[in-house]
XYZ file of C-alpha atoms in Angstrom:
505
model
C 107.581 80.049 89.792
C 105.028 82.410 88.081
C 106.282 86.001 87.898
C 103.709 88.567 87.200
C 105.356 91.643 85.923
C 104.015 95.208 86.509
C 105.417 98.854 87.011
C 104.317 99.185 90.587
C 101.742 99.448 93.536
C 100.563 102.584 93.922
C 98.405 103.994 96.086
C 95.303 104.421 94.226
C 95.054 101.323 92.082
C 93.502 100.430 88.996
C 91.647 97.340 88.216
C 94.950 95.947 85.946
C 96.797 96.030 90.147
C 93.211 94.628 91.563
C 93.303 91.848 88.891
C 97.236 91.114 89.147
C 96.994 91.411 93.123
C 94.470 88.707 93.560
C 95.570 86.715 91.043
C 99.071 86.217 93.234
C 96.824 85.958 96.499
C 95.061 82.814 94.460
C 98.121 81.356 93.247
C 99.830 81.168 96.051
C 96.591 79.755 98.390
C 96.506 76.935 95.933
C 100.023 76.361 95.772
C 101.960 78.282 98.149
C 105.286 80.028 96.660
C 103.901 79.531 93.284
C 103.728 83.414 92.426
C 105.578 86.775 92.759
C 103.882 90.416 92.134
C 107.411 91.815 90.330
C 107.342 95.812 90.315
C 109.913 97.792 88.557
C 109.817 101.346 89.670
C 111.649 102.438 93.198
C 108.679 103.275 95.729
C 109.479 104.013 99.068
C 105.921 102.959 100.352
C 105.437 99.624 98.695
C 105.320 98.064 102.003
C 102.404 99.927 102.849
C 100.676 100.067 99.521
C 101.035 96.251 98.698
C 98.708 95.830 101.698
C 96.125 98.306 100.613
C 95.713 95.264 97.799
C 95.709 92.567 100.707
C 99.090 91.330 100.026
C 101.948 89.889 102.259
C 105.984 90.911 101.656
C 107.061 88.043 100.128
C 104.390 88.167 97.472
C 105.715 90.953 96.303
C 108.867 91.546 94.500
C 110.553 94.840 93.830
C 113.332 95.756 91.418
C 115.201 98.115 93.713
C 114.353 96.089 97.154
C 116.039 93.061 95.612
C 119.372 94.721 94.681
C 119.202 96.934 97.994
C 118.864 93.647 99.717
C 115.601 95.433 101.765
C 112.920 92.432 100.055
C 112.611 91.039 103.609
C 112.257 93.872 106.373
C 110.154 94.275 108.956
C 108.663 97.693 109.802
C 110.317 99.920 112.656
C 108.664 103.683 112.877
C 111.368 106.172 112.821
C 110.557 108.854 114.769
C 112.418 112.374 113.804
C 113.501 112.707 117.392
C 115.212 109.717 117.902
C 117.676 109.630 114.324
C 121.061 107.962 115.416
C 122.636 110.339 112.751
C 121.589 113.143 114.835
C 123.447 113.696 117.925
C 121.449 116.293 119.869
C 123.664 117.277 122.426
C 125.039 119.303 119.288
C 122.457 119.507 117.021
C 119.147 121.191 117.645
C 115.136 119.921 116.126
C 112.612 122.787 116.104
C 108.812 121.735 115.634
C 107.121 123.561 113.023
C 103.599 122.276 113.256
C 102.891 118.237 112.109
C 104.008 118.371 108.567
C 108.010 119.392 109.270
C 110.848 119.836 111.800
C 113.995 122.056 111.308
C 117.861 121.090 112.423
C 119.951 124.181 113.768
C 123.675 123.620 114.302
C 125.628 126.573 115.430
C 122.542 128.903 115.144
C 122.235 128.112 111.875
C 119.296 126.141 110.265
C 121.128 123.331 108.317
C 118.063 120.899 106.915
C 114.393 120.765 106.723
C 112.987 116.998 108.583
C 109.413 116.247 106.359
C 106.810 114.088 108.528
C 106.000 111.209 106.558
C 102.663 111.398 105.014
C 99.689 110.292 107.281
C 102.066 109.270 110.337
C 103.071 111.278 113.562
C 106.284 112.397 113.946
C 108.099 109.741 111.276
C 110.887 110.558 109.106
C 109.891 110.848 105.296
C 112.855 113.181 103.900
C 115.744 115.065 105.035
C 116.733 118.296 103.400
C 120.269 119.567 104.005
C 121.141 122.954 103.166
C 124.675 124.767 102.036
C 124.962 128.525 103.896
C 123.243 130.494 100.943
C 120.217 128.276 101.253
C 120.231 125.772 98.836
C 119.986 122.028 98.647
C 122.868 120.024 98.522
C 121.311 116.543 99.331
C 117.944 115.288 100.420
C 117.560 111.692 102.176
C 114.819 109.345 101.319
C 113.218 107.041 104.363
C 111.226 104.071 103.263
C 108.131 103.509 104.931
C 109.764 100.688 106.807
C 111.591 103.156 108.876
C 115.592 103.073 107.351
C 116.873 105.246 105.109
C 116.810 104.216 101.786
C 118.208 106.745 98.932
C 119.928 109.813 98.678
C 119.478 112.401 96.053
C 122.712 115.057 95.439
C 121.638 118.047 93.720
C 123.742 120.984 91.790
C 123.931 124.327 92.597
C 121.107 125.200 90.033
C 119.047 122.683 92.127
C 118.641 120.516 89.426
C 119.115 116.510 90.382
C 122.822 115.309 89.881
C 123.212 111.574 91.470
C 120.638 109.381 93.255
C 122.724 106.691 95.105
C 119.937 103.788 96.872
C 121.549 102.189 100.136
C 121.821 98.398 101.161
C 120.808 98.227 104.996
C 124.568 98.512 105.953
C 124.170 102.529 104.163
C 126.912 101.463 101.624
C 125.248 102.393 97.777
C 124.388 99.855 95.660
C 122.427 101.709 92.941
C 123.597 104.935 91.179
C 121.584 107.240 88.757
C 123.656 110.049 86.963
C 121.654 112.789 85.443
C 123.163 114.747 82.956
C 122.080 117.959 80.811
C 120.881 116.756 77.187
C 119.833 119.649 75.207
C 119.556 121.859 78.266
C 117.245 119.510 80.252
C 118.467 117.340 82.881
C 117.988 113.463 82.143
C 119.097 110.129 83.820
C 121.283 108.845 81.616
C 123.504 105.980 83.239
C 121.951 103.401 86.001
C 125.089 101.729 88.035
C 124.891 98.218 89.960
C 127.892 98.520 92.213
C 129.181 95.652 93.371
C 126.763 93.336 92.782
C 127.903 89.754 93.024
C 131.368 91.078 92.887
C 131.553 92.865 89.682
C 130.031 96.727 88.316
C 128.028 97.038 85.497
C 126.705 100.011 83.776
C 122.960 100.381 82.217
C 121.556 103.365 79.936
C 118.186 102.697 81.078
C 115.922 102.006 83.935
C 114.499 99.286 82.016
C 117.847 97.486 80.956
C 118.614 97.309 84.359
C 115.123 95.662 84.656
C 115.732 93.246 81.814
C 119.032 91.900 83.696
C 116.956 91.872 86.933
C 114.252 89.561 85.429
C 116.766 87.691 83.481
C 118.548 87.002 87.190
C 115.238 85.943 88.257
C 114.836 83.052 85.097
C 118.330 82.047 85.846
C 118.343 81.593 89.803
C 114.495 80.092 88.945
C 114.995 77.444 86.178
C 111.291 76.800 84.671
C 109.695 80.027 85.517
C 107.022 81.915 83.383
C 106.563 85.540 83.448
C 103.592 87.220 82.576
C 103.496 91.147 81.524
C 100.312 92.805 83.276
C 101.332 96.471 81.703
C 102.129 97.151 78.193
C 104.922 99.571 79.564
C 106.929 96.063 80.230
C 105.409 93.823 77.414
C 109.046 95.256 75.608
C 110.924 93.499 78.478
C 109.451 90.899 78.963
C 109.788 89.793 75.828
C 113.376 89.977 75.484
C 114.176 88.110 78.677
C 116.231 84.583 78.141
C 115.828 81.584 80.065
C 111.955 81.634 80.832
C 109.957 78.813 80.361
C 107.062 80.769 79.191
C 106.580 84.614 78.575
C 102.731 85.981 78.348
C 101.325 89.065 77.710
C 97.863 90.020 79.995
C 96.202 92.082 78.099
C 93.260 93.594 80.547
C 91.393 96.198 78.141
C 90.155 96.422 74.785
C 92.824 97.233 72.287
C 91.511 100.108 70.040
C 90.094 102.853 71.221
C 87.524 102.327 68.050
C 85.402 100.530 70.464
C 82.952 98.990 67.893
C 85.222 97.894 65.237
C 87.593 95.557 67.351
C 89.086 93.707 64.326
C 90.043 96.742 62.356
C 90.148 99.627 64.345
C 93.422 101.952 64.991
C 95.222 99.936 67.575
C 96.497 101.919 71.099
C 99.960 102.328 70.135
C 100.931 100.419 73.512
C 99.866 97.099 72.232
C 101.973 97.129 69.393
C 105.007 95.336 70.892
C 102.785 92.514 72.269
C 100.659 92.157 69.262
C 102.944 93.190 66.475
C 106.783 94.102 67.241
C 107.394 91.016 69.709
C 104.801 88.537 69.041
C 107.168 85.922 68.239
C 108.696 86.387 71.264
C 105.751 85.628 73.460
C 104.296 81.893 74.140
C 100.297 83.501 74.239
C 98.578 86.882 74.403
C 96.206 86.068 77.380
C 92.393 87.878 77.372
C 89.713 88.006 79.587
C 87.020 87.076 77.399
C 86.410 84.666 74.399
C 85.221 87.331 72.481
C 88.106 89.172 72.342
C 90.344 85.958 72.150
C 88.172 85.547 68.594
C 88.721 89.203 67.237
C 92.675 88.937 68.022
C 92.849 85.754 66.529
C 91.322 87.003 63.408
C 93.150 90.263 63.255
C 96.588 89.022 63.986
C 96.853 85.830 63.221
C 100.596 85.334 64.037
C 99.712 85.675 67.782
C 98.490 82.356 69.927
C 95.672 83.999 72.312
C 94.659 82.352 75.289
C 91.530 82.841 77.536
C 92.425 83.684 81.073
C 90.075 84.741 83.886
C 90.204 88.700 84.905
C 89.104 87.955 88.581
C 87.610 85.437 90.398
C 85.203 85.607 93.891
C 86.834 84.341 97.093
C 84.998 81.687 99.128
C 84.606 83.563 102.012
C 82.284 86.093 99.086
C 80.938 83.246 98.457
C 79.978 81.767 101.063
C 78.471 85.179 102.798
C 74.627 85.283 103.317
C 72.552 86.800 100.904
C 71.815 90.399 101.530
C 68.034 91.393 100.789
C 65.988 94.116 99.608
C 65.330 95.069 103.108
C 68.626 95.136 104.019
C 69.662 97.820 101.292
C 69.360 101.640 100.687
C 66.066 101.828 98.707
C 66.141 103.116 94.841
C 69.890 103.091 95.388
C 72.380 102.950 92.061
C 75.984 101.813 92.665
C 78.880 103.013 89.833
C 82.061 101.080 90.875
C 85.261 102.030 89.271
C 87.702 104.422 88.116
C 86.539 108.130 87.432
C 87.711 108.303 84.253
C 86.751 109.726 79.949
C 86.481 105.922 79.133
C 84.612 104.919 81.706
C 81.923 107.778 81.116
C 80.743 108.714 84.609
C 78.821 111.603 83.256
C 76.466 109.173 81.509
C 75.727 107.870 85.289
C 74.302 111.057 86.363
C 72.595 111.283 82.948
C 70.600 107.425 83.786
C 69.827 108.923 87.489
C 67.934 111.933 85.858
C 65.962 110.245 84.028
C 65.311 107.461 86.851
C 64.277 109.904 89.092
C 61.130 111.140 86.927
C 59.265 107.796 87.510
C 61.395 106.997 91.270
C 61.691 110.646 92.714
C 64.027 109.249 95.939
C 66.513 107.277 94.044
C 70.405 107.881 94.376
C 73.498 107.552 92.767
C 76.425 106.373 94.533
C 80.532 106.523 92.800
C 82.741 104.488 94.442
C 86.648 105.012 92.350
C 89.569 107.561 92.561
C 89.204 110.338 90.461
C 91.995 109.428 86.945
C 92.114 113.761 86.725
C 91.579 116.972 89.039
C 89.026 117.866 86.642
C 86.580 114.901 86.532
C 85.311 114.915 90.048
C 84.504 118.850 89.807
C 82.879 118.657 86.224
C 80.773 115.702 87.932
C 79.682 117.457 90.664
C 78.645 120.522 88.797
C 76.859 118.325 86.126
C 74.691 116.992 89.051
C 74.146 120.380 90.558
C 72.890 121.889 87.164
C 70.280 118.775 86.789
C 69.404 119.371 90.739
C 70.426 116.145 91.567
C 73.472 117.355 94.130
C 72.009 115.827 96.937
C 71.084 112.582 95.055
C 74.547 111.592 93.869
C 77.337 110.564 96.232
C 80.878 110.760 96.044
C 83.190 108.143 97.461
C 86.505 108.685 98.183
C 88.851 105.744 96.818
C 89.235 102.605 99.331
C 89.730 99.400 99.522
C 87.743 95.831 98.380
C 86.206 96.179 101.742
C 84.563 99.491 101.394
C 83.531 98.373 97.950
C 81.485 95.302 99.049
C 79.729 97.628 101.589
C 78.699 100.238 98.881
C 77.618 96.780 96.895
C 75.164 95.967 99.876
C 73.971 98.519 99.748
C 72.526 98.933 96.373
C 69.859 97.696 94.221
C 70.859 98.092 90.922
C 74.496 98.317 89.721
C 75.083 100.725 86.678
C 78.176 99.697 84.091
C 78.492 102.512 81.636
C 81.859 102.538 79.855
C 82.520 102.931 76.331
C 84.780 99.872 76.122
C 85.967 97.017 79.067
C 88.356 94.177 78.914
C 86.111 92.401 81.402
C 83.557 94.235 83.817
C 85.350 93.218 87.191
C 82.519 95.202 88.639
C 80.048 93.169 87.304
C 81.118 90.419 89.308
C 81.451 92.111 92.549
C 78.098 93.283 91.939
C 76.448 89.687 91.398
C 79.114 88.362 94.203
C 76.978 90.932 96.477
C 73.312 90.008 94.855
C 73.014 93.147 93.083
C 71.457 92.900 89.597
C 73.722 94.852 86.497
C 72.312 97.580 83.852
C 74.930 97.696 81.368
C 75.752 99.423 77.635
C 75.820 97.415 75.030
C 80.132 97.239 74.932
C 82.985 95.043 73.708
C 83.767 93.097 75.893
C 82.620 91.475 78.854
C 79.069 92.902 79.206
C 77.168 90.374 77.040
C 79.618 87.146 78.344
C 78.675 88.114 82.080
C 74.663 89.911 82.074
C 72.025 87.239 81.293
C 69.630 89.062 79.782
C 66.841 89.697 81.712
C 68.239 86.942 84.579
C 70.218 88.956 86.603
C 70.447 92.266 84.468
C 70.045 94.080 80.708
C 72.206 95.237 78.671
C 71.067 98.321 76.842
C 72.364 100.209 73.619
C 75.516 102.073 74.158
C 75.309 105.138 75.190
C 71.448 104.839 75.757
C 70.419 106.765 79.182
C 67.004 106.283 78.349
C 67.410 102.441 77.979
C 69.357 102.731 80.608
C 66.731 104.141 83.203
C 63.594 102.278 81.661
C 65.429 99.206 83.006
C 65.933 100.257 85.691
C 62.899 101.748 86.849
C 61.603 98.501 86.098
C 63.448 96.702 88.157
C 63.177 100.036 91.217
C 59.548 99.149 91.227
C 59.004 95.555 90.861
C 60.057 94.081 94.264
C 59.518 90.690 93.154
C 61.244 90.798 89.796
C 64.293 92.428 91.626
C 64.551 89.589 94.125
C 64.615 87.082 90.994
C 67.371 89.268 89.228
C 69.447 89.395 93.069
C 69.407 85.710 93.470
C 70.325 84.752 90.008
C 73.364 87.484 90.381
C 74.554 85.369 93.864
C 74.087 82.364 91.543
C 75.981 83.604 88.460
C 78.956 84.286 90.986
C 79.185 80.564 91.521
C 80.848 80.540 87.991
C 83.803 82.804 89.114
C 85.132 80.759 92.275
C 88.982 80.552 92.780
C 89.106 76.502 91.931
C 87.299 77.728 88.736
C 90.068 80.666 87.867
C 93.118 78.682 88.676
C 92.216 75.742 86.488
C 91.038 77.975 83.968
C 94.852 79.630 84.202
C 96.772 76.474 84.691
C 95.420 75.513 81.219
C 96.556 79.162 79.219
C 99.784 78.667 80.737
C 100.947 75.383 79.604
């Protein structure tokens, strides 16, 4: 069994979830059963986030799920009106718009029902209430429908016990928080009764380490590979694994252009530093930064491993053509973020837009802060380009590949990658790439004036005069778009799973 080890699913994921995600999918087509998506943290929606990343129950694995014994349930919607717990001959639910219910017992209102986000009438929470108003317990519902966890709270409000439920309602996890300094803090994680005995943790991530230690145990011959630094620490320490890996999907220093001795992000340490011994391989996307790692730490054995790969249904899609696509349109796919430099986007379109007056900008990523999307906005409203940039909000692969049809030219413009995933959805969809200059991933994937340029970082002007050339040359744009669909060829699935079969061994 491979486990790939992560934090979580959330709802807006980054490309590290992307990457992991289809990774499992691909695994598990090619050998089915071969691979697990392992998630620490307690989420009550991981059944419906897991399939925002196309991927079934029991390729996912969840810390909490496994010792609640809830890994395997099927959805039933819970309405608020139909609780077992609530016997209404007694007890009485007021409406209070679509958000939230009230219960009255007596005359008195006793808890607060929240709708579950997004749904009609389901149970997310349930509030109860001691006469002078304050909360003595609140219930968690998982998105499955059953009630999952309760939280007990002290008169102050503050959080004193979270207690998560087996299906039978019996708990089988405890949290204490206590005060530390005169700040509330979990500071003891229970397993109660599990396999017949209780032990006591001081940390969420102990209690992870035993969980993924179960895992190697019950799983003779299984490797585990870390996809966040947050769990390269355990990881590392877990006994019995055939093979541990750490996936490293960005560039490790945030001194972009001095890879081999720039400050390293404090997060890699462990992997690279603290617990290389530990690990079998440091894994990479690219050779190139395979070759500065090497050099820089030599201690650590690093590995090449594809970031993503193109499906064969991508693959196998007909070719869209100019015709087909928004005219003078630019596509920026990913995450709204400082590192990704959106801003210099907007800075490209103004200058494109002196030579090729109608051409757009399209984003296509969540927002990483509440202030990004605003500044972004304004910045294209002071350069009069408001109604030539377009916002999308964050959705799925599907919604991607239509704003990739769409365009003619797709615009990378970070100031460092571990890959470019975007800039093989953009060939896998025909569309040629205009990228900085950056380590890594932009030089191993553009062919130079094949199916895109890369430019100098941080080089708007290079930027657009590449562009523009490619805007107004129909011919030399249908030359870049079919060398893109050809480059994709490179990334199939066969091509990925041999490719990771090899780093593993």
């Amino acid at each position: 069994m491979n486990y790939f080890v992560s934090e979580n699913i959330f709802a807006f994921n980054s490309g590290t979830e992307h990457s992991q995600a289809k990774r499992v999918r691909l695994f598990n087509e090619k050998q089915p059963n071969s691979a697990v998506y392992v998630t620490r943290n307690y989420n009550r929606f991981l059944d419906r986030d897991r399939q925002g990343l196309d991927l079934t129950a029991s390729d996912v694995l969840n810390m909490y799920d496994f010792f609640q014994g809830t890994t395997n349930v099927e959805r039933k919607e819970q309405s608020l009106r139909l609780l077992d717990q609530i016997p209404l001959d007694e007890y009485h639910i007021i409406g209070h718009g679509a958000n939230y219910s009230t219960l009255n017992h007596a005359g008195r209102e006793i808890a607060r029902i929240n709708v579950m986000p997004a749904t009609i009438g389901l149970v997310n929470e349930i509030l109860y209430y001691d006469r002078a108003g304050n909360t003595l317990s609140r219930e968690n519902y998982d998105w499955r429908g059953f009630k999952s966890s309760i939280d007990f709270f002290n008169p102050d409000g503050t959080l004193a016990v979270q207690q998560f439920l087996n299906q039978a309602g019996a708990p089988v996890i405890e949290i204490v928080h206590m005060n530390v300094k005169g700040k509330r803090y979990p500071t003891m994680w229970k397993l109660l009764n599990f396999r017949g005995v209780n032990l006591r943790f001081q940390s969420e991530n102990e209690l992870f380490l035993y969980f993924l230690n179960i895992l190697a145990n019950d799983n003779q011959g299984s490797t585990f590979v870390s996809d966040r630094r947050s769990v390269d620490l355990i990881v590392a320490e877990i006994i019995g694994a055939k093979a541990k890996f750490a996936y490293l999907h960005d560039i490790h220093t945030p001194d972009v252009s001095k890879p081999q001795k720039g400050a390293l992000y404090d997060s890699y340490k462990v992997a690279l530093i603290e617990k290389v011994q530990n690990f079998d391989g440091i894994l990479v996307p690219t050779q190139g930064q395979r070759t500065d790692l090497t050099v820089r730490f030599p201690k650590a054995t690093v590995r090449v491993a594809p970031d993503t790969y193109v499906n064969d249904a991508t693959l196998a899609a007909a070719p869209v053509g100019l015709e087909q696509r928004v005219k003078n349109r630019l596509a920026f796919v990913g995450r709204l973020s400082p590192e990704k430099r959106p801003e210099d986007a907007i800075k490209v379109l103004a200058e494109v837009v002196k030579q090729v007056p109608d051409a757009t900008l399209e984003f296509i990523g969540y927002a990483a802060n509440t202030e990004i999307l605003p500044n972004l906005k304004k910045q294209a409203e002071d350069a009069g380009l408001q109604d030539k940039v377009i916002f999308n909000e964050y959705g799925n692969y599907a919604r991607v590949g239509e704003v990739l049809d769409n365009a003619q030219v797709l615009l990378q413009v970070s100031l460092g990658e571990g890959f470019g995933m975007n800039l093989v959805e953009g060939f896998a969809h025909g569309v040629p790439a205009i990228s900085y200059d950056i380590n890594y991933g932009a030089r191993d994937l553009v062919t130079e004036g094949v199916d895109g340029y890369v430019v100098p970082s941080a080089s708007a002007n290079k930027a657009a005069e590449r562009i523009v050339e490619l805007l107004q040359n129909d011919e030399q744009w249908n030359a870049f778009s079919t060398a893109a669909y050809a480059r994709t060829q490179s990334f199939s699935g066969d091509a990925m799973y041999a490719n990771w079969q090899t780093a593993l061994k």
